mmCIF file of C-alpha atoms in Angstrom:
data_model
loop_
_atom_site.group_PDB
_atom_site.id
_atom_site.type_symbol
_atom_site.label_atom_id
_atom_site.label_comp_id
_atom_site.label_asym_id
_atom_site.label_seq_id
_atom_site.Cartn_x
_atom_site.Cartn_y
_atom_site.Cartn_z
ATOM 1 C CA UNK Q 285 109.022 127.416 56.398
ATOM 2 C CA UNK Q 286 110.678 125.713 59.299
ATOM 3 C CA UNK Q 287 112.309 126.483 62.757
ATOM 4 C CA UNK Q 288 116.072 127.063 60.536
ATOM 5 C CA UNK Q 289 113.924 129.148 58.453
ATOM 6 C CA UNK Q 290 112.968 131.311 61.151
ATOM 7 C CA UNK Q 291 115.907 131.747 63.132
ATOM 8 C CA UNK Q 292 117.511 132.559 60.300
ATOM 9 C CA UNK Q 293 115.082 135.745 59.496
ATOM 10 C CA UNK Q 294 115.554 137.289 63.476
ATOM 11 C CA UNK Q 295 119.447 136.734 62.810
ATOM 12 C CA UNK Q 296 119.454 138.655 60.268
ATOM 13 C CA UNK Q 297 116.656 140.812 61.117
ATOM 14 C CA UNK Q 298 118.708 142.159 64.194
ATOM 15 C CA UNK Q 299 122.279 142.328 61.888
ATOM 16 C CA UNK Q 300 120.845 143.805 59.204
ATOM 17 C CA UNK Q 301 124.074 142.207 57.724
ATOM 18 C CA UNK Q 302 124.373 139.201 55.246
ATOM 19 C CA UNK Q 303 127.661 138.235 56.353
ATOM 20 C CA UNK Q 304 127.540 139.082 60.376
ATOM 21 C CA UNK Q 305 124.807 137.175 60.406
ATOM 22 C CA UNK Q 306 126.115 134.191 58.638
ATOM 23 C CA UNK Q 307 128.752 134.708 60.529
ATOM 24 C CA UNK Q 308 126.672 133.922 63.822
ATOM 25 C CA UNK Q 309 124.588 131.265 62.496
ATOM 26 C CA UNK Q 310 127.560 128.923 61.767
ATOM 27 C CA UNK Q 311 126.209 129.189 58.249
ATOM 28 C CA UNK Q 312 127.379 130.000 54.258
ATOM 29 C CA UNK Q 313 126.270 133.433 53.459
ATOM 30 C CA UNK Q 314 124.739 131.739 49.943
ATOM 31 C CA UNK Q 315 122.943 129.552 52.124
ATOM 32 C CA UNK Q 316 121.395 131.994 54.420
ATOM 33 C CA UNK Q 317 120.541 134.205 51.401
ATOM 34 C CA UNK Q 318 118.755 130.767 50.052
ATOM 35 C CA UNK Q 319 116.645 129.862 53.225
ATOM 36 C CA UNK Q 320 115.673 134.225 53.368
ATOM 37 C CA UNK Q 321 114.629 133.523 49.678
ATOM 38 C CA UNK Q 322 112.812 130.717 49.937
ATOM 39 C CA UNK Q 323 110.760 132.216 53.504
ATOM 40 C CA UNK Q 324 109.599 135.176 50.873
ATOM 41 C CA UNK Q 325 108.794 133.025 48.350
ATOM 42 C CA UNK Q 326 106.027 131.457 50.590
ATOM 43 C CA UNK Q 327 104.988 134.495 52.271
ATOM 44 C CA UNK Q 328 104.439 135.523 48.931
ATOM 45 C CA UNK Q 329 105.805 139.593 50.069
ATOM 46 C CA UNK Q 330 109.237 140.672 50.118
ATOM 47 C CA UNK Q 331 111.059 140.922 54.093
ATOM 48 C CA UNK Q 332 114.200 142.806 53.136
ATOM 49 C CA UNK Q 333 114.955 145.781 50.582
ATOM 50 C CA UNK Q 334 118.127 147.554 50.299
ATOM 51 C CA UNK Q 335 118.150 151.290 50.990
ATOM 52 C CA UNK Q 336 120.876 153.383 50.715
ATOM 53 C CA UNK Q 337 123.236 150.442 49.750
ATOM 54 C CA UNK Q 338 122.105 149.582 53.368
ATOM 55 C CA UNK Q 339 119.977 146.726 54.277
ATOM 56 C CA UNK Q 340 116.727 147.026 56.154
ATOM 57 C CA UNK Q 341 113.551 145.333 57.051
ATOM 58 C CA UNK Q 342 109.899 146.080 54.757
ATOM 59 C CA UNK Q 343 106.341 146.776 56.446
ATOM 60 C CA UNK Q 344 106.179 143.293 55.411
ATOM 61 C CA UNK Q 345 109.144 141.781 57.646
ATOM 62 C CA UNK Q 346 108.780 144.649 60.605
ATOM 63 C CA UNK Q 347 105.343 142.621 61.208
ATOM 64 C CA UNK Q 348 106.672 139.651 60.122
ATOM 65 C CA UNK Q 349 109.368 140.118 62.805
ATOM 66 C CA UNK Q 350 107.012 141.530 65.768
ATOM 67 C CA UNK Q 351 105.610 137.627 65.759
ATOM 68 C CA UNK Q 352 108.364 135.965 64.535
ATOM 69 C CA UNK Q 353 110.796 137.540 67.180
ATOM 70 C CA UNK Q 354 108.384 136.114 70.721
ATOM 71 C CA UNK Q 355 106.842 132.883 69.278
ATOM 72 C CA UNK Q 356 110.880 132.080 68.829
ATOM 73 C CA UNK Q 357 111.475 132.835 72.572
ATOM 74 C CA UNK Q 358 108.106 131.295 73.491
ATOM 75 C CA UNK Q 359 110.219 127.572 71.999
ATOM 76 C CA UNK Q 360 113.513 128.564 73.420
ATOM 77 C CA UNK Q 361 111.583 128.282 77.144
ATOM 78 C CA UNK Q 362 109.711 125.406 76.111
ATOM 79 C CA UNK Q 363 112.722 123.609 75.114
ATOM 80 C CA UNK Q 364 114.132 124.400 78.119
ATOM 81 C CA UNK Q 365 111.203 123.055 80.429
ATOM 82 C CA UNK Q 366 111.843 120.163 78.560
ATOM 83 C CA UNK Q 367 115.124 119.601 79.453
ATOM 84 C CA UNK Q 368 114.424 120.923 82.446
ATOM 85 C CA UNK Q 369 111.566 118.053 83.075
ATOM 86 C CA UNK Q 370 114.289 115.416 81.686
ATOM 87 C CA UNK Q 371 116.741 116.321 84.132
ATOM 88 C CA UNK Q 372 113.909 116.544 86.781
ATOM 89 C CA UNK Q 373 112.877 112.632 85.415
ATOM 90 C CA UNK Q 374 116.242 111.419 84.776
ATOM 91 C CA UNK Q 375 116.996 112.051 88.525
ATOM 92 C CA UNK Q 376 114.297 111.007 90.429
ATOM 93 C CA UNK Q 377 114.214 107.446 92.321
ATOM 94 C CA UNK Q 378 111.800 105.205 92.793
ATOM 95 C CA UNK Q 379 112.206 103.610 96.350
ATOM 96 C CA UNK Q 380 109.992 100.548 98.059
ATOM 97 C CA UNK Q 381 109.877 99.581 101.544
ATOM 98 C CA UNK Q 382 107.701 97.024 103.700
ATOM 99 C CA UNK Q 383 105.174 99.166 106.003
ATOM 100 C CA UNK Q 384 107.129 98.260 109.046
ATOM 101 C CA UNK Q 385 110.242 100.701 107.732
ATOM 102 C CA UNK Q 386 108.139 103.342 107.540
ATOM 103 C CA UNK Q 387 108.719 105.002 110.894
ATOM 104 C CA UNK Q 388 112.701 103.425 111.234
ATOM 105 C CA UNK Q 389 114.813 102.914 108.671
ATOM 106 C CA UNK Q 390 113.333 104.978 106.173
ATOM 107 C CA UNK Q 391 113.616 108.532 107.863
ATOM 108 C CA UNK Q 392 117.108 107.580 108.954
ATOM 109 C CA UNK Q 393 118.344 107.232 105.080
ATOM 110 C CA UNK Q 394 115.899 110.340 104.101
ATOM 111 C CA UNK Q 395 117.882 112.177 106.744
ATOM 112 C CA UNK Q 396 121.524 110.889 105.323
ATOM 113 C CA UNK Q 397 120.793 111.051 101.701
ATOM 114 C CA UNK Q 398 119.480 114.393 102.489
ATOM 115 C CA UNK Q 399 122.673 115.931 104.015
ATOM 116 C CA UNK Q 400 124.394 114.151 101.111
ATOM 117 C CA UNK Q 401 122.779 115.266 98.053
ATOM 118 C CA UNK Q 402 123.885 119.045 99.625
ATOM 119 C CA UNK Q 403 123.577 121.290 96.577
ATOM 120 C CA UNK Q 404 122.585 117.979 94.350
ATOM 121 C CA UNK Q 405 118.596 117.554 95.161
ATOM 122 C CA UNK Q 406 117.486 114.683 94.115
ATOM 123 C CA UNK Q 407 113.695 113.541 93.651
ATOM 124 C CA UNK Q 408 112.352 110.122 95.513
ATOM 125 C CA UNK Q 409 109.313 108.559 95.025
ATOM 126 C CA UNK Q 410 108.719 106.587 97.790
ATOM 127 C CA UNK Q 411 105.835 103.013 97.556
ATOM 128 C CA UNK Q 412 105.293 100.957 100.362
ATOM 129 C CA UNK Q 413 104.098 97.441 99.632
ATOM 130 C CA UNK Q 414 103.871 93.853 100.524
ATOM 131 C CA UNK Q 415 107.461 91.891 100.192
ATOM 132 C CA UNK Q 416 105.521 90.298 97.048
ATOM 133 C CA UNK Q 417 104.683 93.434 95.308
ATOM 134 C CA UNK Q 418 107.800 95.084 96.310
ATOM 135 C CA UNK Q 419 109.412 92.404 93.680
ATOM 136 C CA UNK Q 420 106.802 92.744 91.594
ATOM 137 C CA UNK Q 421 107.660 96.129 90.911
ATOM 138 C CA UNK Q 422 111.380 95.675 91.500
ATOM 139 C CA UNK Q 423 111.272 92.895 88.015
ATOM 140 C CA UNK Q 424 109.204 95.239 86.057
ATOM 141 C CA UNK Q 425 111.400 98.324 86.657
ATOM 142 C CA UNK Q 426 108.538 100.165 88.403
ATOM 143 C CA UNK Q 427 110.995 100.924 91.110
ATOM 144 C CA UNK Q 428 114.837 101.647 91.429
ATOM 145 C CA UNK Q 429 115.402 99.877 94.270
ATOM 146 C CA UNK Q 430 113.823 98.525 97.577
ATOM 147 C CA UNK Q 431 114.102 97.544 100.603
ATOM 148 C CA UNK Q 432 112.716 94.121 101.264
ATOM 149 C CA UNK Q 433 112.663 90.558 103.356
ATOM 150 C CA UNK Q 434 115.948 88.091 102.848
ATOM 151 C CA UNK Q 435 114.474 86.695 99.365
ATOM 152 C CA UNK Q 436 116.272 83.943 97.256
ATOM 153 C CA UNK Q 437 114.545 85.081 94.164
ATOM 154 C CA UNK Q 438 116.999 85.425 91.196
ATOM 155 C CA UNK Q 439 116.178 88.168 89.407
ATOM 156 C CA UNK Q 440 116.899 90.419 92.387
ATOM 157 C CA UNK Q 441 120.634 91.212 93.800
ATOM 158 C CA UNK Q 442 120.122 92.302 97.177
ATOM 159 C CA UNK Q 443 122.702 93.935 100.497
ATOM 160 C CA UNK Q 444 121.885 93.027 103.900
ATOM 161 C CA UNK Q 445 121.183 96.461 105.492
ATOM 162 C CA UNK Q 446 119.199 95.378 109.113
ATOM 163 C CA UNK Q 447 118.115 93.625 111.169
ATOM 164 C CA UNK Q 448 114.749 93.901 112.708
ATOM 165 C CA UNK Q 449 113.793 92.290 116.020
ATOM 166 C CA UNK Q 450 110.311 91.044 116.606
ATOM 167 C CA UNK Q 451 108.279 91.679 119.610
ATOM 168 C CA UNK Q 452 104.909 90.383 121.437
ATOM 169 C CA UNK Q 453 102.306 93.080 121.184
ATOM 170 C CA UNK Q 454 98.936 92.865 123.203
ATOM 171 C CA UNK Q 455 96.931 95.531 125.009
ATOM 172 C CA UNK Q 456 97.704 97.116 128.243
ATOM 173 C CA UNK Q 457 95.127 95.204 129.876
ATOM 174 C CA UNK Q 458 95.118 91.773 128.258
ATOM 175 C CA UNK Q 459 96.038 88.536 131.108
ATOM 176 C CA UNK Q 460 99.962 88.596 128.692
ATOM 177 C CA UNK Q 461 100.630 92.652 129.556
ATOM 178 C CA UNK Q 462 102.201 91.319 133.090
ATOM 179 C CA UNK Q 463 104.701 89.395 131.409
ATOM 180 C CA UNK Q 464 108.342 91.677 129.968
ATOM 181 C CA UNK Q 465 108.995 88.438 128.256
ATOM 182 C CA UNK Q 466 107.534 85.533 127.370
ATOM 183 C CA UNK Q 467 108.512 81.682 125.575
ATOM 184 C CA UNK Q 468 106.494 81.196 122.108
ATOM 185 C CA UNK Q 469 105.386 77.893 123.427
ATOM 186 C CA UNK Q 470 103.376 80.606 126.360
ATOM 187 C CA UNK Q 471 101.502 82.452 123.722
ATOM 188 C CA UNK Q 472 101.179 80.616 120.655
ATOM 189 C CA UNK Q 473 97.622 79.094 120.950
ATOM 190 C CA UNK Q 474 96.165 82.971 121.471
ATOM 191 C CA UNK Q 475 94.005 84.472 118.305
ATOM 192 C CA UNK Q 476 96.321 86.315 116.387
ATOM 193 C CA UNK Q 477 96.400 89.650 114.325
ATOM 194 C CA UNK Q 478 98.543 89.747 111.569
ATOM 195 C CA UNK Q 479 98.958 90.894 108.501
ATOM 196 C CA UNK Q 480 98.592 89.235 105.073
ATOM 197 C CA UNK Q 481 99.716 86.274 104.491
ATOM 198 C CA UNK Q 482 101.774 87.434 101.377
ATOM 199 C CA UNK Q 483 103.863 90.051 103.804
ATOM 200 C CA UNK Q 484 107.290 88.996 104.609
ATOM 201 C CA UNK Q 485 106.439 89.377 108.074
ATOM 202 C CA UNK Q 486 103.497 86.544 107.941
ATOM 203 C CA UNK Q 487 106.233 83.758 106.242
ATOM 204 C CA UNK Q 488 107.638 84.063 108.994
ATOM 205 C CA UNK Q 489 105.696 84.142 111.654
ATOM 206 C CA UNK Q 490 103.890 80.820 110.142
ATOM 207 C CA UNK Q 491 107.478 79.265 109.469
ATOM 208 C CA UNK Q 492 107.983 79.931 113.091
ATOM 209 C CA UNK Q 493 105.122 78.318 114.045
ATOM 210 C CA UNK Q 494 105.326 75.419 112.020
ATOM 211 C CA UNK Q 495 108.525 74.756 113.498
ATOM 212 C CA UNK Q 496 106.368 74.101 116.860
ATOM 213 C CA UNK Q 497 103.964 71.891 114.993
ATOM 214 C CA UNK Q 498 101.440 74.754 115.758
ATOM 215 C CA UNK Q 499 98.626 77.304 113.313
ATOM 216 C CA UNK Q 500 98.326 80.300 114.223
ATOM 217 C CA UNK Q 501 94.973 81.398 115.318
ATOM 218 C CA UNK Q 502 93.904 83.898 112.209
ATOM 219 C CA UNK Q 503 90.900 86.536 113.640
ATOM 220 C CA UNK Q 504 92.156 89.308 111.371
ATOM 221 C CA UNK Q 505 94.655 90.369 108.096
ATOM 222 C CA UNK Q 506 96.249 93.796 107.941
ATOM 223 C CA UNK Q 507 98.457 95.434 105.894
ATOM 224 C CA UNK Q 508 100.256 97.260 107.668
ATOM 225 C CA UNK Q 509 101.491 97.111 111.409
ATOM 226 C CA UNK Q 510 99.763 100.640 112.509
ATOM 227 C CA UNK Q 511 96.137 98.937 111.593
ATOM 228 C CA UNK Q 512 97.143 96.271 113.171
ATOM 229 C CA UNK Q 513 97.311 98.044 116.646
ATOM 230 C CA UNK Q 514 94.427 99.621 116.133
ATOM 231 C CA UNK Q 515 92.959 95.984 116.653
ATOM 232 C CA UNK Q 516 95.008 95.159 119.483
ATOM 233 C CA UNK Q 517 94.633 98.288 121.345
ATOM 234 C CA UNK Q 518 90.872 97.122 121.711
ATOM 235 C CA UNK Q 519 92.119 94.156 123.105
ATOM 236 C CA UNK Q 520 91.356 92.400 119.830
ATOM 237 C CA UNK Q 521 93.752 89.428 120.119
ATOM 238 C CA UNK Q 522 97.506 89.769 120.210
ATOM 239 C CA UNK Q 523 100.272 90.228 117.565
ATOM 240 C CA UNK Q 524 103.947 89.945 116.347
ATOM 241 C CA UNK Q 525 105.208 92.333 114.894
ATOM 242 C CA UNK Q 526 108.596 94.774 114.175
ATOM 243 C CA UNK Q 527 109.781 96.464 117.041
ATOM 244 C CA UNK Q 528 108.825 100.065 115.747
ATOM 245 C CA UNK Q 529 109.920 103.125 117.355
ATOM 246 C CA UNK Q 530 106.369 104.220 117.315
ATOM 247 C CA UNK Q 531 104.844 101.458 119.655
ATOM 248 C CA UNK Q 532 105.195 103.715 122.449
ATOM 249 C CA UNK Q 533 102.210 105.847 120.907
ATOM 250 C CA UNK Q 534 99.872 103.293 121.778
ATOM 251 C CA UNK Q 535 98.302 102.125 124.772
ATOM 252 C CA UNK Q 536 99.859 97.998 124.423
ATOM 253 C CA UNK Q 537 102.752 96.762 125.719
ATOM 254 C CA UNK Q 538 105.282 94.948 124.279
ATOM 255 C CA UNK Q 539 106.782 91.931 125.587
ATOM 256 C CA UNK Q 540 110.255 90.440 124.453
ATOM 257 C CA UNK Q 541 110.168 86.664 122.683
ATOM 258 C CA UNK Q 542 113.061 84.663 124.080
ATOM 259 C CA UNK Q 543 112.171 82.074 121.447
ATOM 260 C CA UNK Q 544 115.316 82.731 118.730
ATOM 261 C CA UNK Q 545 113.910 82.944 115.342
ATOM 262 C CA UNK Q 546 111.068 86.038 115.932
ATOM 263 C CA UNK Q 547 113.296 88.100 113.864
ATOM 264 C CA UNK Q 548 114.254 89.233 109.877
ATOM 265 C CA UNK Q 549 116.997 90.709 108.037
ATOM 266 C CA UNK Q 550 116.125 93.750 105.582
ATOM 267 C CA UNK Q 551 117.930 93.781 102.487
ATOM 268 C CA UNK Q 552 118.467 96.618 99.706
ATOM 269 C CA UNK Q 553 117.381 94.673 96.381
ATOM 270 C CA UNK Q 554 117.157 95.538 93.325
ATOM 271 C CA UNK Q 555 116.929 93.769 90.138
ATOM 272 C CA UNK Q 556 120.158 91.950 88.463
ATOM 273 C CA UNK Q 557 121.464 94.288 85.173
ATOM 274 C CA UNK Q 558 119.532 96.979 85.916
ATOM 275 C CA UNK Q 559 121.238 100.096 83.509
ATOM 276 C CA UNK Q 560 121.125 102.542 86.710
ATOM 277 C CA UNK Q 561 121.169 106.273 85.600
ATOM 278 C CA UNK Q 562 123.850 107.613 87.652
ATOM 279 C CA UNK Q 563 122.221 109.351 90.141
ATOM 280 C CA UNK Q 564 120.631 106.376 91.341
ATOM 281 C CA UNK Q 565 123.497 104.094 91.207
ATOM 282 C CA UNK Q 566 125.123 107.178 93.656
ATOM 283 C CA UNK Q 567 121.911 106.529 95.518
ATOM 284 C CA UNK Q 568 122.578 103.113 95.901
ATOM 285 C CA UNK Q 569 125.961 103.040 96.258
ATOM 286 C CA UNK Q 570 125.890 105.579 99.731
ATOM 287 C CA UNK Q 571 122.815 102.987 101.424
ATOM 288 C CA UNK Q 572 125.123 100.104 100.988
ATOM 289 C CA UNK Q 573 128.559 102.162 102.136
ATOM 290 C CA UNK Q 574 126.516 103.906 105.336
ATOM 291 C CA UNK Q 575 123.694 101.435 105.969
ATOM 292 C CA UNK Q 576 125.359 98.212 105.171
ATOM 293 C CA UNK Q 577 124.973 95.494 107.408
ATOM 294 C CA UNK Q 578 124.031 97.577 110.462
ATOM 295 C CA UNK Q 579 120.846 97.133 113.068
ATOM 296 C CA UNK Q 580 117.879 98.990 113.105
#
């Protein structure tokens, strides 16, 4: 007994006419007759009979139809559910980004994509990670694309999207809080709360210290700027983080760094030769077209 036999049986039970049923099923009448014969042979009972030269269901056929009709409908619904899930999965876009972009670039892009999608909504899977984690996720295919700091990794394609300026941030009661602008030598010897050493931001900061033959005094390492700010509000060291929109929500003082170099370019990155689905490619191209090379 197979699915085709059951579908043939249901069609014949509804039409009670071999020729019309065969036409509906797009098979030959002998083929239909053979399939029904094999089904009856397997069940060991006749499903159809002739009554006054007309085809009719037997009592066995009536009982069988009562179950098979509902079963085939459930199978149809199951197949439809799988198809919808497949389409949904195909339109799911995995997008990664660094923690510092969660309140700046990402909301802008999400709003723009929502407007662009219109009646074709897309499902996004957002992932926040450090720079090295994002790069690895792109290489393994866990992410379709990601917003990262600049990289020379040969496995990736990148397009500049935005520029992110850094700020020196201290507690309002800190002795540096009276300044609106400082040069690097004026704060380089203060203890620092900074991101994990694998982060793009940390690498830039250490490069700037090295440029002036200095080494940062690290009090604590965190994984995201918001956690860093929690330390700073308690007057526990100073920090250097991107100029984020939500900084005003914290009781801290943001100080402009007059020394050049305390900034970074944000790139949209993806794995080279990645065979994107159409929705992913459409979103990538929209981001590049709309946000490419613009400032935050």
